[in-house]
Coordinates of C-alpha atoms in Angstrom, one line a residue:
M1 CA -10.8 13.1 46.7
S2 CA -13.2 12.8 43.7
T3 CA -12.8 15.2 40.9
L4 CA -16.2 14.4 39.5
T5 CA -19.4 14.9 41.5
Y6 CA -22.7 13.1 41.0
A7 CA -24.3 16.4 40.1
E8 CA -21.7 17.1 37.4
A9 CA -22.0 13.5 36.1
G10 CA -25.8 13.7 35.9
V11 CA -25.9 17.0 34.1
I12 CA -23.2 16.2 31.6
G13 CA -24.6 12.7 31.1
L14 CA -28.0 14.1 30.3
L15 CA -26.6 16.6 27.9
Q16 CA -24.3 14.0 26.2
G17 CA -27.3 11.7 25.6
I18 CA -29.3 14.4 24.0
T19 CA -26.6 16.3 22.1
E20 CA -24.9 13.2 20.7
L21 CA -28.0 12.5 18.6
F22 CA -29.2 16.0 18.0
P23 CA -27.1 17.7 15.4
I24 CA -25.7 20.2 17.9
S25 CA -22.4 18.6 19.0
S26 CA -22.1 16.7 22.2
L27 CA -18.3 17.5 22.5
G28 CA -19.0 21.2 22.0
H29 CA -21.5 21.2 25.0
A30 CA -19.1 19.0 27.1
V31 CA -16.6 21.8 26.6
L32 CA -18.8 24.9 26.9
I33 CA -21.1 24.0 29.8
P34 CA -18.4 23.6 32.4
A35 CA -16.6 26.7 31.1
I36 CA -19.8 28.8 31.4
I37 CA -20.7 27.5 34.9
G38 CA -17.1 28.0 36.0
G39 CA -15.6 27.2 39.4
N40 CA -15.2 23.6 40.2
W41 CA -17.0 22.6 37.1
A42 CA -14.4 24.3 34.9
R43 CA -11.6 22.6 36.8
D44 CA -13.1 19.2 37.1
L45 CA -14.4 19.0 33.5
D46 CA -11.6 20.2 31.3
V47 CA -11.4 17.9 28.3
S48 CA -8.3 19.6 26.9
K49 CA -6.1 18.4 29.7
A50 CA -3.8 15.6 28.6
E51 CA -4.5 13.5 31.7
S52 CA -7.9 14.8 32.8
P53 CA -10.2 12.3 34.7
Y54 CA -12.9 13.9 32.6
L55 CA -11.6 11.8 29.7
A56 CA -12.5 8.6 31.5
F57 CA -16.0 10.0 32.1
I58 CA -16.4 10.8 28.4
V59 CA -15.5 7.2 27.6
G60 CA -18.3 5.9 29.8
L61 CA -20.8 8.3 28.2
H62 CA -19.8 7.3 24.7
V63 CA -20.2 3.6 25.4
A64 CA -23.6 4.2 27.0
T65 CA -24.8 6.3 24.1
A66 CA -23.7 3.8 21.5
T67 CA -25.3 1.0 23.5
A68 CA -28.6 2.9 23.5
M69 CA -28.4 3.4 19.8
I70 CA -27.8 -0.3 19.1
I71 CA -30.7 -1.3 21.4
Y72 CA -33.0 1.1 19.6
F73 CA -32.1 -0.2 16.2
W74 CA -31.5 -3.8 17.3
R75 CA -33.7 -5.3 14.6
D76 CA -31.9 -3.3 11.9
W77 CA -28.5 -4.3 13.3
L78 CA -29.5 -8.0 13.3
R79 CA -30.4 -7.7 9.6
I80 CA -27.2 -5.8 8.8
I81 CA -25.0 -8.2 10.7
K82 CA -26.6 -11.2 9.1
G83 CA -26.2 -9.5 5.7
F84 CA -22.5 -8.9 6.4
F85 CA -21.8 -12.6 7.2
A86 CA -23.9 -13.7 4.3
S87 CA -21.8 -11.5 2.0
I88 CA -18.7 -13.2 3.5
G89 CA -20.1 -16.5 2.6
H90 CA -20.8 -15.3 -0.9
V91 CA -17.1 -14.2 -1.2
I92 CA -16.0 -17.6 -0.1
S93 CA -18.4 -19.5 -2.3
P94 CA -20.1 -17.2 -4.9
A95 CA -23.4 -18.3 -6.6
P96 CA -23.1 -19.3 -10.2
G97 CA -23.2 -16.3 -12.6
T98 CA -22.4 -13.7 -9.9
R99 CA -19.3 -11.7 -9.1
R100 CA -17.4 -12.7 -6.0
F101 CA -17.4 -9.2 -4.3
Q102 CA -20.9 -8.1 -5.3
P103 CA -23.3 -7.7 -2.4
Q104 CA -26.5 -9.6 -3.1
N105 CA -29.2 -7.5 -1.4
T106 CA -29.8 -4.2 0.4
D107 CA -28.7 -5.5 3.8
Q108 CA -25.4 -6.8 2.5
M109 CA -24.8 -3.5 0.6
L110 CA -25.7 -1.4 3.7
A111 CA -23.4 -3.4 5.9
W112 CA -20.4 -2.8 3.6
M113 CA -21.4 0.9 3.1
I114 CA -21.3 1.4 6.9
I115 CA -17.9 -0.4 7.1
L116 CA -16.5 1.7 4.2
A117 CA -17.9 4.9 5.7
T118 CA -16.3 4.2 9.1
I119 CA -12.8 3.8 7.7
P120 CA -11.9 7.5 7.1
V121 CA -13.1 8.8 10.5
G122 CA -11.5 5.8 12.2
L123 CA -8.1 6.5 10.7
A124 CA -8.4 10.3 11.3
G125 CA -9.5 9.7 14.9
I126 CA -6.5 7.5 15.7
A127 CA -4.1 10.0 14.1
L128 CA -5.6 13.3 15.1
E129 CA -8.0 13.0 18.1
H130 CA -5.5 13.8 20.7
D131 CA -4.1 16.9 18.9
F132 CA -7.6 18.2 18.0
R133 CA -8.8 17.8 21.6
V134 CA -5.8 19.4 23.2
Y135 CA -5.4 22.3 20.8
F136 CA -9.0 23.0 19.7
S137 CA -11.1 22.1 22.8
K138 CA -10.8 25.7 24.2
P139 CA -14.2 27.2 25.2
I140 CA -14.0 30.3 22.9
L141 CA -12.8 28.3 19.9
T142 CA -15.6 25.8 20.6
S143 CA -18.2 28.5 20.6
C144 CA -17.0 29.5 17.2
F145 CA -17.2 26.0 15.9
L146 CA -20.7 25.6 17.3
F147 CA -21.7 28.9 15.5
L148 CA -20.2 27.4 12.3
N149 CA -22.2 24.2 12.8
G150 CA -25.3 26.3 12.5
F151 CA -24.2 27.5 9.0
I152 CA -23.4 23.9 8.0
L153 CA -27.0 22.9 8.9
L154 CA -28.4 25.8 7.0
A155 CA -26.3 24.9 4.0
G156 CA -27.8 21.5 4.0
E157 CA -31.3 23.0 4.1
R158 CA -30.4 25.3 1.2
A159 CA -29.2 22.4 -0.9
M160 CA -32.2 20.3 0.0
K161 CA -34.6 19.8 -2.9
Q162 CA -38.0 18.3 -2.7
Q163 CA -37.6 14.5 -2.6
H164 CA -40.1 12.5 -4.6
A165 CA -39.2 9.2 -3.0
N166 CA -41.0 6.0 -4.0
L167 CA -42.7 5.2 -0.8
A168 CA -43.1 1.6 -1.9
V169 CA -39.4 1.3 -1.7
E170 CA -37.9 0.6 1.8
S171 CA -35.8 3.4 3.4
D172 CA -32.6 1.3 3.4
E173 CA -33.0 0.6 -0.3
R174 CA -33.5 4.3 -1.1
I175 CA -30.3 5.0 0.9
V176 CA -28.3 2.4 -0.9
R177 CA -29.5 3.5 -4.4
R178 CA -28.9 7.2 -3.9
T179 CA -25.7 7.0 -1.9
G180 CA -23.6 4.2 -3.5
W181 CA -20.0 3.4 -2.6
L182 CA -18.5 6.8 -3.3
G183 CA -21.3 8.5 -1.4
A184 CA -20.8 6.3 1.6
L185 CA -17.1 7.2 1.6
M186 CA -18.0 10.9 1.4
L187 CA -20.6 10.7 4.2
G188 CA -18.1 8.8 6.4
A189 CA -15.3 11.3 5.7
S190 CA -17.6 14.2 6.7
Q191 CA -17.5 12.9 10.3
I192 CA -13.9 14.0 10.5
L193 CA -15.1 17.5 10.9
A194 CA -16.7 16.4 14.2
L195 CA -13.2 16.1 15.7
L196 CA -13.6 19.8 16.1
P197 CA -15.6 20.5 19.3
G198 CA -18.8 22.3 18.3
I199 CA -19.2 20.5 14.9
S200 CA -21.8 17.8 15.1
R201 CA -21.1 14.3 13.7
D202 CA -24.7 13.5 13.0
G203 CA -25.2 17.0 11.6
T204 CA -22.4 16.8 9.1
V205 CA -23.5 13.3 7.9
M206 CA -27.1 14.5 7.5
V207 CA -26.0 17.5 5.5
A208 CA -23.6 15.4 3.4
G209 CA -26.4 13.0 2.7
M210 CA -28.8 15.8 1.7
F211 CA -26.2 17.1 -0.7
R212 CA -26.0 13.6 -2.1
G213 CA -29.8 13.7 -2.7
L214 CA -31.1 11.9 0.4
S215 CA -34.2 13.0 2.1
R216 CA -33.9 14.3 5.6
Q217 CA -35.4 11.1 7.0
D218 CA -33.0 8.8 5.0
A219 CA -30.0 11.1 5.8
A220 CA -30.9 11.0 9.5
R221 CA -31.4 7.2 9.5
F222 CA -28.0 6.5 7.8
S223 CA -26.4 9.0 10.2
F224 CA -27.8 7.2 13.2
L225 CA -26.8 3.8 11.9
L226 CA -23.3 5.0 11.0
S227 CA -22.8 6.8 14.4
A228 CA -23.2 3.7 16.6
P229 CA -20.1 1.8 15.5
V230 CA -18.0 5.0 15.4
I231 CA -19.0 6.1 18.9
L232 CA -18.7 2.6 20.3
A233 CA -15.3 2.0 18.8
A234 CA -14.1 5.4 20.1
G235 CA -15.3 4.4 23.6
V236 CA -13.8 0.9 23.5
L237 CA -10.4 2.2 22.3
K238 CA -10.3 4.5 25.4
I239 CA -11.5 1.8 27.9
P240 CA -8.0 1.9 29.5
D241 CA -8.6 5.5 30.5
L242 CA -11.8 4.3 32.3
T243 CA -10.2 1.3 34.0
G244 CA -6.8 2.9 34.7
P245 CA -5.6 5.6 37.0
L246 CA -7.8 8.3 35.4
G247 CA -10.9 6.5 36.5
A248 CA -9.8 5.9 40.1
G249 CA -12.1 7.4 42.7
I250 CA -14.8 8.5 40.2
R251 CA -16.2 5.2 38.9
G252 CA -19.5 5.7 40.8
P253 CA -20.2 9.1 39.2
I254 CA -19.1 7.6 35.8
L255 CA -21.6 4.8 36.1
F256 CA -24.4 7.2 37.2
G257 CA -23.6 9.6 34.3
S258 CA -23.4 6.8 31.8
L259 CA -26.9 5.5 32.9
V260 CA -28.3 8.9 32.5
S261 CA -26.6 9.3 29.1
G262 CA -27.9 6.0 27.8
V263 CA -31.5 6.6 28.8
S264 CA -31.5 10.2 27.5
A265 CA -29.9 9.0 24.2
F266 CA -32.6 6.4 23.7
L267 CA -35.3 8.9 24.3
A268 CA -33.6 11.5 22.1
L269 CA -33.3 9.0 19.3
R270 CA -36.9 8.0 19.5
F271 CA -37.9 11.7 19.3
L272 CA -35.6 12.4 16.3
V273 CA -36.8 9.4 14.3
R274 CA -40.4 10.6 14.7
Y275 CA -39.3 14.2 14.0
F276 CA -37.7 13.4 10.7
S277 CA -40.5 11.1 9.6
D278 CA -42.4 14.3 8.8
P279 CA -41.0 15.8 5.5
K280 CA -42.0 19.3 6.7
R281 CA -39.6 19.1 9.7
T282 CA -36.2 20.6 8.9
L283 CA -32.7 21.2 10.4
T284 CA -33.4 24.9 10.7
P285 CA -34.4 24.9 14.4
F286 CA -31.2 23.1 15.3
A287 CA -29.2 25.6 13.1
I288 CA -30.8 28.6 14.9
Y289 CA -29.9 27.1 18.2
C290 CA -26.3 26.6 17.2
L291 CA -26.0 30.1 15.9
A292 CA -27.6 31.6 19.1
A293 CA -25.7 29.3 21.5
G294 CA -22.4 29.7 19.8
L295 CA -22.6 33.5 19.6
G296 CA -24.0 33.8 23.1
A297 CA -21.2 31.6 24.5
F298 CA -18.6 33.5 22.6
I299 CA -19.7 36.9 23.9
Y300 CA -20.1 35.7 27.5
L301 CA -16.7 33.9 27.6
S302 CA -15.0 36.9 25.9
L303 CA -16.4 39.5 28.3
R304 CA -16.2 37.4 31.5

């Protein structure tokens, strides 16, 4: 008998696609929504269980979300990938008068910054993901982390200073100039906080970027570009959960939920890119939501 219905798959898939891109924590919602609804939802969708079929479902959602992000930014990814391979060629055969390991343009620099920023969270995810999920993915704890996420977003807004960016300079060049190697490593390491359910990966990267001096628009762009390989890698590493016994009997709902997640992620990303293109738009509405939702979930789950 299936432990994941199409209704559950559709609702969680929709929420995953939206909350993975919005700075409000997809994992936090994946934990809290089933707990709040209760009944079969709480039993079927318990991410903290060591051998829960829900884990196979989450894998499908992550792969779908990452795919949507890559499709949305496909032109950018073509440039970045070309820049990466061009930089490899430069290492093998450097041009006269240039250093062997020096990226030659913005695309090459951005490619290596994304790789560098991915290393800390990749290592932390391999070492800590299981323990963090099992021990911290409890609904009441998650509501506390979601509440804390609201304060993280507000801290970013408090640190934000008016950016006088040179609009003649392309966004990626502004990111490269202001972030640098150390900044890329710091922004990448900030994603480790998102191993705690309720803390948003995109939110922490945006806030870290704003502390680094990036505008909201540039911080959001770097966050979206950085998220895709991290989410995709996390999903690919867990593919055995999807194809193995955990996915048995529920692959239909997994496929349905993944399609819903991919479409909603694409639409959410398009909305957010437009949202942050306006310098007057802030993280404050998302922070207020996290504070209200986290506090409300904590009170409800504590008193139920």
